[in-house]
């Protein structure tokens, strides 16, 4: 009885492994077809074509999953895009291709706006609780940029420098709010630069820690 159970367990494990391998191979073929279609589809925006061409294996699988989910929500199948039979339904083919083109472009734009979204969220948090302790590092950095750019009032800035006085947190918050009111584009750019530097420093620290452990991070696919 024990031998039978062991044999059945081994068979089930083999079947599970085989099915998983078949599924992975099928997904790999689907992703390859998506990449090939994007490279040869002239109507696709060149920037989107370049983006898809540079995606790693894991990233193209994520893109395929997103596009496939979008098609499924419309009762379509993404694989129709790669099937020669789709030419028998030219109107559906045209709509499917246009929909995928627009959706892929939207996904790329959302990724490109990631820092803008993070900056806007940080701005909203600042406006909600400007004096919060966790806001102090950001307030200090943003005020320093604003001060160097001469967005703070000249007399106040000169007096503080001559007197070697440290600007109070309240004055920093007031200066930041004034900068956002008078030049929101430039001030938001300062905020994005600070956040980008923070992200870069975090990545550098992680890579340093990984290196100390004898590990390496996969390079960016950009």
XYZ file of N, CA and C in Angstrom:
666
model
N 0.831 -1.213 0.000
C 0.000 0.000 0.000
C 0.866 1.264 0.000
N 1.917 1.231 0.819
C 2.809 2.383 0.903
C 3.505 2.621 -0.429
N 3.931 1.510 -1.058
C 4.598 1.640 -2.360
C 3.651 2.238 -3.395
N 2.383 1.815 -3.350
C 1.382 2.346 -4.286
C 1.203 3.852 -4.092
N 1.124 4.262 -2.824
C 0.966 5.694 -2.519
C 2.164 6.485 -3.020
N 3.373 5.941 -2.809
C 4.580 6.630 -3.268
C 4.612 6.751 -4.787
N 4.204 5.656 -5.454
C 4.184 5.681 -6.921
C 3.183 6.707 -7.432
N 1.987 6.716 -6.839
C 0.957 7.669 -7.263
C 1.392 9.103 -6.987
N 2.052 9.295 -5.846
C 2.547 10.635 -5.536
C 3.573 11.100 -6.546
N 4.465 10.190 -6.939
C 5.482 10.526 -7.938
C 4.849 10.850 -9.282
N 3.825 10.056 -9.644
C 3.128 10.295 -10.910
C 2.457 11.659 -10.907
N 1.792 11.985 -9.801
C 1.104 13.275 -9.704
C 2.094 14.433 -9.766
N 3.237 14.269 -9.105
C 4.256 15.314 -9.150
C 4.785 15.495 -10.565
N 4.988 14.386 -11.272
C 5.480 14.455 -12.649
C 4.469 15.144 -13.557
N 3.183 14.767 -13.389
C 2.128 15.371 -14.207
C 2.039 16.864 -13.935
N 2.126 17.237 -12.641
C 2.061 18.652 -12.278
C 3.237 19.418 -12.872
N 4.427 18.827 -12.787
C 5.615 19.463 -13.359
C 5.485 19.602 -14.868
N 4.989 18.543 -15.512
C 4.839 18.546 -16.973
C 3.843 19.606 -17.416
N 2.715 19.692 -16.697
C 1.708 20.697 -17.040
C 2.245 22.105 -16.821
N 2.973 22.288 -15.729
C 3.552 23.602 -15.475
C 4.548 23.998 -16.544
N 5.338 23.019 -16.982
C 6.311 23.300 -18.035
C 5.614 23.630 -19.340
N 4.568 22.882 -19.661
C 3.808 23.157 -20.880
C 3.199 24.555 -20.835
N 2.671 24.928 -19.658
C 2.061 26.253 -19.513
C 3.100 27.347 -19.684
N 4.299 27.146 -19.112
C 5.363 28.140 -19.248
C 5.819 28.270 -20.701
N 5.921 27.134 -21.382
C 6.324 27.164 -22.793
C 5.278 27.876 -23.643
N 4.015 27.626 -23.338
C 2.935 28.277 -24.085
C 2.966 29.784 -23.844
N 3.152 30.192 -22.579
C 3.219 31.619 -22.280
C 4.428 32.253 -22.965
N 5.542 31.547 -23.007
C 6.734 32.075 -23.680
C 6.459 32.293 -25.166
N 5.765 31.346 -25.799
C 5.426 31.500 -27.220
C 4.491 32.687 -27.429
N 3.521 32.836 -26.535
C 2.578 33.948 -26.653
C 3.294 35.292 -26.526
N 4.210 35.371 -25.571
C 4.953 36.616 -25.374
C 5.859 36.905 -26.569
N 6.434 35.863 -27.144
C 7.277 36.038 -28.332
C 6.450 36.551 -29.505
N 5.226 36.032 -29.633
C 4.345 36.506 -30.698
C 3.959 37.966 -30.482
N 3.717 38.327 -29.232
C 3.378 39.718 -28.932
C 4.540 40.632 -29.285
N 5.738 40.235 -28.918
C 6.915 41.056 -29.218
C 7.129 41.176 -30.729
N 6.948 40.064 -31.448
C 7.112 40.073 -32.905
C 6.039 40.930 -33.567
N 4.808 40.822 -33.070
C 3.726 41.633 -33.633
C 4.012 43.113 -33.426
N 4.455 43.480 -32.237
C 4.736 44.885 -31.944
C 5.849 45.418 -32.840
N 6.854 44.602 -33.097
C 7.984 45.038 -33.921
C 7.588 45.235 -35.379
N 6.603 44.470 -35.840
C 6.226 44.523 -37.261
C 4.975 45.344 -37.535
N 4.300 45.790 -36.468
C 3.043 46.520 -36.651
C 3.347 48.007 -36.838
N 3.285 48.473 -38.070
C 3.678 49.844 -38.396
C 2.792 50.895 -37.735
N 1.536 50.547 -37.458
C 0.626 51.525 -36.867
C 0.935 51.788 -35.400
N 1.744 50.932 -34.796
C 2.101 51.105 -33.392
C 3.081 52.262 -33.248
N 2.900 53.076 -32.223
C 3.797 54.202 -32.006
C 5.239 53.705 -31.873
N 6.198 54.354 -32.537
C 7.598 53.921 -32.448
C 8.111 53.836 -31.017
N 7.698 54.789 -30.170
C 8.166 54.770 -28.786
C 7.638 53.542 -28.052
N 6.424 53.109 -28.400
C 5.860 51.899 -27.796
C 6.588 50.666 -28.320
N 6.903 50.664 -29.614
C 7.660 49.550 -30.190
C 9.018 49.396 -29.503
N 9.698 50.508 -29.302
C 11.007 50.468 -28.651
C 10.882 49.989 -27.209
N 9.840 50.443 -26.529
C 9.613 50.037 -25.144
C 9.401 48.526 -25.049
N 8.534 47.997 -25.891
C 8.248 46.556 -25.862
C 9.486 45.750 -26.238
N 10.264 46.254 -27.199
C 11.471 45.539 -27.628
C 12.489 45.423 -26.500
N 12.497 46.405 -25.580
C 13.481 46.405 -24.497
C 13.014 45.668 -23.246
N 11.758 45.240 -23.224
C 11.235 44.568 -22.034
C 11.945 43.242 -21.794
N 12.188 42.954 -20.526
C 12.781 41.668 -20.163
C 11.733 40.571 -20.288
N 12.148 39.332 -20.085
C 11.214 38.206 -20.171
C 10.085 38.347 -19.159
N 10.427 38.699 -17.932
C 9.400 38.867 -16.900
C 8.481 40.042 -17.221
N 9.058 41.125 -17.732
C 8.266 42.318 -18.026
C 7.302 42.090 -19.184
N 7.748 41.374 -20.210
C 6.858 41.113 -21.347
C 5.718 40.204 -20.919
N 5.962 39.327 -19.953
C 4.891 38.472 -19.438
C 3.856 39.302 -18.688
N 4.319 40.294 -17.943
C 3.392 41.189 -17.243
C 2.554 41.960 -18.257
N 3.204 42.469 -19.302
C 2.479 43.203 -20.339
C 1.458 42.304 -21.015
N 1.861 41.080 -21.325
C 0.926 40.145 -21.962
C -0.282 39.905 -21.059
N -0.039 39.728 -19.772
C -1.137 39.489 -18.826
C -2.094 40.673 -18.787
N -1.551 41.893 -18.789
C -2.393 43.088 -18.760
C -3.220 43.213 -20.038
N -2.572 43.025 -21.174
C -3.293 43.122 -22.447
C -4.329 42.015 -22.583
N -3.979 40.825 -22.142
C -4.905 39.703 -22.222
C -6.115 39.931 -21.318
N -5.869 40.495 -20.140
C -6.975 40.807 -19.235
C -7.895 41.868 -19.810
N -7.302 42.855 -20.481
C -8.103 43.893 -21.131
C -8.997 43.284 -22.203
N -8.414 42.403 -23.022
C -9.200 41.750 -24.078
C -10.304 40.884 -23.479
N -9.987 40.155 -22.419
C -10.977 39.283 -21.785
C -12.157 40.084 -21.249
N -11.888 41.312 -20.780
C -12.978 42.146 -20.264
C -13.950 42.554 -21.367
N -13.510 42.455 -22.615
C -14.352 42.793 -23.768
C -14.847 41.548 -24.502
N -14.618 40.386 -23.877
C -14.993 39.103 -24.495
C -14.170 38.823 -25.744
N -12.957 39.350 -25.782
C -12.032 39.081 -26.863
C -10.926 38.161 -26.357
N -10.037 37.775 -27.271
C -8.837 37.025 -26.914
C -7.637 37.695 -27.564
N -6.622 37.954 -26.775
C -5.428 38.599 -27.319
C -4.776 37.743 -28.399
N -4.856 36.429 -28.253
C -4.234 35.532 -29.233
C -4.851 35.659 -30.625
N -6.055 36.209 -30.713
C -6.648 36.446 -32.031
C -5.741 37.338 -32.869
N -5.012 38.213 -32.167
C -4.152 39.174 -32.851
C -3.079 38.482 -33.684
N -2.656 37.297 -33.240
C -1.540 36.612 -33.896
C -2.003 35.485 -34.820
N -3.292 35.213 -34.847
C -3.808 34.098 -35.647
C -4.080 34.551 -37.082
N -3.678 33.774 -38.077
C -3.933 34.155 -39.480
C -5.421 34.223 -39.799
N -6.248 33.504 -39.030
C -7.693 33.504 -39.289
C -8.333 34.871 -39.066
N -7.651 35.749 -38.284
C -8.247 37.046 -37.977
C -8.437 37.876 -39.243
N -7.677 37.557 -40.290
C -7.815 38.292 -41.551
C -9.174 38.058 -42.203
N -9.849 37.003 -41.779
C -11.190 36.729 -42.302
C -12.229 37.652 -41.677
N -11.834 38.358 -40.626
C -12.727 39.316 -39.961
C -12.008 40.659 -39.897
N -11.868 41.346 -41.038
C -11.052 42.559 -41.110
C -11.502 43.677 -40.177
N -12.810 43.829 -39.978
C -13.285 44.892 -39.095
C -12.882 44.606 -37.649
N -13.057 43.358 -37.224
C -12.645 42.984 -35.873
C -11.139 43.123 -35.718
N -10.395 42.734 -36.739
C -8.942 42.856 -36.688
C -8.516 44.308 -36.511
N -9.151 45.193 -37.268
C -8.799 46.612 -37.188
C -9.089 47.179 -35.803
N -10.254 46.834 -35.251
C -10.629 47.337 -33.927
C -9.724 46.745 -32.852
N -9.417 45.452 -32.968
C -8.545 44.796 -31.997
C -7.156 45.419 -32.003
N -6.597 45.619 -33.185
C -5.265 46.211 -33.288
C -5.245 47.640 -32.751
N -6.277 48.411 -33.086
C -6.334 49.793 -32.606
C -6.494 49.837 -31.094
N -7.295 48.943 -30.550
C -7.507 48.905 -29.098
C -6.222 48.547 -28.366
N -5.501 47.561 -28.888
C -4.234 47.168 -28.270
C -3.216 48.293 -28.381
N -3.206 48.969 -29.519
C -2.277 50.096 -29.704
C -2.525 51.178 -28.663
N -3.790 51.532 -28.468
C -4.143 52.587 -27.515
C -3.854 52.149 -26.085
N -4.210 50.910 -25.764
C -4.027 50.425 -24.392
C -2.540 50.308 -24.045
N -1.729 49.829 -24.991
C -0.289 49.727 -24.754
C 0.321 51.113 -24.556
N -0.138 52.074 -25.365
C 0.344 53.445 -25.223
C -0.041 54.009 -23.859
N -1.243 53.701 -23.410
C -1.706 54.178 -22.110
C -0.868 53.584 -20.979
N -0.518 52.302 -21.093
C 0.318 51.660 -20.080
C 1.692 52.318 -20.013
N 2.271 52.603 -21.174
C 3.577 53.252 -21.198
C 3.504 54.644 -20.583
N 2.462 55.393 -20.921
C 2.302 56.733 -20.354
C 2.162 56.680 -18.839
N 1.436 55.683 -18.347
C 1.259 55.559 -16.898
C 2.595 55.291 -16.213
N 3.466 54.519 -16.853
C 4.793 54.262 -16.295
C 5.652 55.522 -16.338
N 5.539 56.266 -17.429
C 6.320 57.493 -17.558
C 5.877 58.564 -16.563
N 4.632 58.487 -16.112
C 4.104 59.474 -15.171
C 4.265 59.043 -13.720
N 4.979 57.946 -13.499
C 5.091 57.399 -12.142
C 5.681 58.413 -11.168
N 6.737 59.109 -11.583
C 7.363 60.096 -10.709
C 6.437 61.284 -10.491
N 5.689 61.670 -11.522
C 4.734 62.770 -11.382
C 3.644 62.409 -10.381
N 3.183 61.167 -10.436
C 2.157 60.711 -9.491
C 2.708 60.733 -8.074
N 3.936 60.243 -7.905
C 4.559 60.225 -6.585
C 4.736 61.641 -6.050
N 5.139 62.562 -6.930
C 5.326 63.951 -6.514
C 3.995 64.585 -6.115
N 2.958 64.314 -6.875
C 1.650 64.883 -6.554
C 1.127 64.329 -5.234
N 1.322 63.039 -5.008
C 0.903 62.448 -3.738
C 1.666 63.069 -2.572
N 2.954 63.321 -2.780
C 3.767 63.955 -1.739
C 3.300 65.380 -1.479
N 2.935 66.080 -2.544
C 2.427 67.443 -2.387
C 1.126 67.453 -1.591
N 0.219 66.534 -1.915
C -1.046 66.466 -1.181
C -0.816 66.159 0.292
N 0.139 65.267 0.564
C 0.459 64.925 1.957
C 1.061 66.129 2.672
N 1.893 66.891 1.950
C 2.475 68.106 2.527
C 1.392 69.121 2.859
N 0.466 69.330 1.943
C -0.610 70.288 2.180
C -1.510 69.853 3.338
N -1.676 68.563 3.487
C -2.544 68.043 4.542
C -1.901 68.171 5.918
N -0.606 67.829 5.990
C 0.090 67.860 7.281
C 1.509 68.400 7.078
N 1.645 69.699 6.829
C 2.964 70.268 6.539
C 3.934 70.223 7.715
N 3.397 70.208 8.928
C 4.263 70.237 10.109
C 4.548 68.849 10.676
N 4.086 67.808 9.998
C 4.306 66.445 10.493
C 5.801 66.126 10.525
N 6.200 65.330 11.511
C 7.617 65.014 11.674
C 8.187 64.311 10.443
N 7.404 63.409 9.861
C 7.919 62.669 8.705
C 8.081 63.557 7.473
N 7.508 64.767 7.529
C 7.633 65.702 6.406
C 8.905 66.539 6.482
N 9.578 66.524 7.655
C 10.705 67.417 7.848
C 11.825 67.231 6.815
N 12.267 66.001 6.537
C 13.344 65.853 5.537
C 12.964 66.430 4.172
N 11.723 66.167 3.754
C 11.274 66.673 2.458
C 11.168 68.191 2.477
N 10.627 68.744 3.546
C 10.483 70.200 3.663
C 11.853 70.867 3.630
N 12.816 70.304 4.359
C 14.163 70.882 4.378
C 14.790 70.891 2.986
N 14.679 69.767 2.280
C 15.272 69.665 0.944
C 14.566 70.580 -0.054
N 13.245 70.608 0.012
C 12.495 71.430 -0.935
C 12.731 72.909 -0.672
N 12.783 73.292 0.589
C 13.047 74.695 0.907
C 14.436 75.101 0.417
N 15.416 74.207 0.572
C 16.776 74.523 0.130
C 16.807 74.791 -1.372
N 16.099 73.986 -2.145
C 16.050 74.200 -3.595
C 15.348 75.512 -3.926
N 14.250 75.757 -3.245
C 13.502 76.991 -3.486
C 14.344 78.206 -3.124
N 15.063 78.106 -2.018
C 15.892 79.217 -1.559
C 17.013 79.504 -2.553
N 17.636 78.451 -3.062
C 18.728 78.640 -4.028
C 18.227 79.187 -5.361
N 16.971 78.898 -5.673
C 16.428 79.354 -6.955
C 15.858 80.761 -6.884
N 15.952 81.380 -5.707
C 15.454 82.747 -5.497
C 13.938 82.834 -5.567
N 13.239 81.729 -5.264
C 11.779 81.788 -5.193
C 11.300 82.284 -3.837
N 12.225 82.340 -2.861
C 11.864 82.905 -1.564
C 12.038 84.419 -1.629
N 11.327 85.178 -0.800
C 11.425 86.642 -0.822
C 12.857 87.107 -0.574
N 13.449 87.938 -1.451
C 14.839 88.383 -1.316
C 15.179 89.023 0.027
N 14.392 90.000 0.542
C 14.754 90.619 1.820
C 14.845 89.602 2.949
N 13.857 88.713 3.017
C 13.854 87.709 4.082
C 15.062 86.794 3.960
N 15.372 86.387 2.741
C 16.500 85.498 2.508
C 17.807 86.187 2.897
N 17.958 87.440 2.532
C 19.189 88.169 2.836
C 19.358 88.378 4.336
N 18.274 88.719 5.017
C 18.346 88.943 6.461
C 18.750 87.676 7.203
N 18.183 86.566 6.817
C 18.522 85.300 7.475
C 19.990 84.950 7.259
N 20.493 85.224 6.064
C 21.884 84.886 5.778
C 22.834 85.806 6.531
N 22.504 87.094 6.582
C 23.357 88.043 7.287
C 23.383 87.765 8.783
N 22.243 87.393 9.314
C 22.152 87.141 10.751
C 22.537 85.707 11.104
N 22.818 84.902 10.098
C 23.150 83.488 10.305
C 22.058 82.774 11.095
N 20.845 83.163 10.840
C 19.717 82.551 11.532
C 19.206 81.346 10.758
N 18.792 80.359 11.512
C 18.184 79.185 10.902
C 16.714 79.464 10.653
N 16.270 79.200 9.440
C 14.874 79.447 9.086
C 13.987 78.477 9.857
N 12.944 78.977 10.442
C 12.043 78.136 11.227
C 11.223 77.228 10.309
N 10.785 76.078 10.817
C 9.931 75.195 10.017
C 8.687 75.909 9.498
N 8.127 76.780 10.317
C 6.938 77.515 9.901
C 7.240 78.405 8.701
N 8.407 79.059 8.735
C 8.802 79.927 7.621
C 9.092 79.101 6.367
N 9.670 77.922 6.545
C 9.930 77.045 5.406
C 8.626 76.631 4.729
N 7.653 76.218 5.537
C 6.357 75.806 4.997
C 5.703 76.961 4.250
N 5.773 78.155 4.840
C 5.178 79.327 4.197
C 5.856 79.620 2.861
N 7.183 79.486 2.824
C 7.925 79.747 1.591
C 7.577 78.717 0.516
N 7.437 77.461 0.926
C 7.088 76.406 -0.030
C 5.697 76.637 -0.602
N 4.764 76.982 0.258
C 3.401 77.250 -0.215
C 3.381 78.446 -1.158
N 4.164 79.450 -0.844
C 4.232 80.631 -1.702
C 4.832 80.266 -3.061
N 5.847 79.413 -3.043
C 6.478 78.983 -4.293
C 5.502 78.191 -5.156
N 4.732 77.300 -4.531
C 3.738 76.531 -5.283
C 2.665 77.450 -5.865
N 2.330 78.509 -5.148
C 1.304 79.435 -5.627
C 1.814 80.292 -6.783
N 3.085 80.700 -6.721
C 3.619 81.624 -7.718
C 4.243 80.919 -8.931
N 4.853 79.772 -8.703
C 5.491 79.041 -9.806
C 5.328 77.537 -9.568
N 4.110 77.022 -9.751
C 3.850 75.607 -9.454
C 4.652 74.635 -10.315
N 4.894 75.000 -11.574
C 5.624 74.099 -12.470
C 7.057 73.886 -11.981
N 7.739 74.989 -11.685
C 9.128 74.899 -11.242
C 9.232 74.233 -9.876
N 8.305 74.561 -8.986
C 8.341 73.983 -7.640
C 8.051 72.488 -7.669
N 7.095 72.081 -8.501
C 6.806 70.651 -8.624
C 7.992 69.914 -9.239
N 8.722 70.575 -10.134
C 9.921 69.968 -10.714
C 10.981 69.754 -9.638
N 11.123 70.730 -8.753
C 12.046 70.571 -7.624
C 11.664 69.349 -6.790
N 10.373 69.213 -6.531
C 9.886 68.093 -5.731
C 10.195 66.763 -6.423
N 9.998 66.711 -7.734
C 10.294 65.481 -8.477
C 11.790 65.160 -8.436
N 12.628 66.186 -8.518
C 14.074 65.966 -8.461
C 14.483 65.377 -7.115
N 13.879 65.879 -6.051
C 14.182 65.366 -4.710
C 13.767 63.907 -4.585
N 12.562 63.603 -5.041
C 12.061 62.228 -4.954
C 12.887 61.286 -5.823
N 13.297 61.759 -6.998
C 14.129 60.932 -7.882
C 15.475 60.633 -7.226
N 16.054 61.632 -6.571
C 17.317 61.423 -5.859
C 17.140 60.423 -4.721
N 16.011 60.526 -4.014
C 15.744 59.596 -2.910
C 15.632 58.162 -3.418
N 14.939 58.002 -4.553
C 14.799 56.661 -5.141
C 16.164 56.126 -5.560
N 16.972 56.985 -6.194
C 18.301 56.568 -6.642
C 19.171 56.175 -5.457
N 19.109 56.948 -4.382
C 19.892 56.636 -3.186
C 19.447 55.320 -2.567
N 18.133 55.074 -2.582
C 17.615 53.817 -2.037
C 18.111 52.629 -2.846
N 18.048 52.760 -4.171
C 18.529 51.682 -5.043
C 20.019 51.446 -4.832
N 20.781 52.536 -4.695
C 22.223 52.415 -4.467
C 22.508 51.696 -3.159
N 21.755 52.044 -2.112
C 21.939 51.393 -0.812
C 21.616 49.907 -0.889
N 20.534 49.581 -1.595
C 20.148 48.173 -1.726
C 21.218 47.397 -2.480
N 21.730 47.995 -3.553
C 22.774 47.317 -4.331
C 24.039 47.137 -3.496
N 24.342 48.130 -2.665
C 25.519 48.017 -1.807
C 25.341 46.879 -0.804
N 24.127 46.782 -0.240
C 23.846 45.703 0.704
C 23.887 44.348 0.009
N 23.318 44.293 -1.206
C 23.341 43.043 -1.961
C 24.776 42.642 -2.285
N 25.589 43.650 -2.627
C 26.981 43.359 -2.941
C 27.741 42.840 -1.737
N 27.433 43.381 -0.550
C 28.107 42.916 0.660
C 27.735 41.490 0.999
N 26.582 41.035 0.478
C 26.146 39.662 0.708
C 26.580 38.732 -0.420
N 27.317 39.298 -1.386
C 27.759 38.480 -2.508
C 26.699 38.284 -3.549
N 25.658 39.173 -3.553
C 24.569 39.058 -4.506
C 24.605 40.243 -5.445
N 23.932 40.124 -6.563
C 23.812 41.217 -7.520
C 22.380 41.358 -7.935
N 22.002 42.577 -8.270
C 20.663 42.836 -8.772
C 20.686 42.799 -10.286
N 19.587 42.377 -10.860
C 19.494 42.367 -12.317
C 19.536 43.786 -12.822
N 20.238 44.083 -13.893
C 20.299 45.443 -14.427
C 18.955 45.869 -14.958
N 18.752 47.187 -15.013
C 17.507 47.711 -15.566
C 17.410 47.357 -17.027
N 16.152 47.192 -17.475
C 15.939 46.807 -18.871
C 15.763 47.994 -19.778
N 15.852 49.201 -19.193
C 15.642 50.393 -20.012
C 16.756 50.552 -21.019
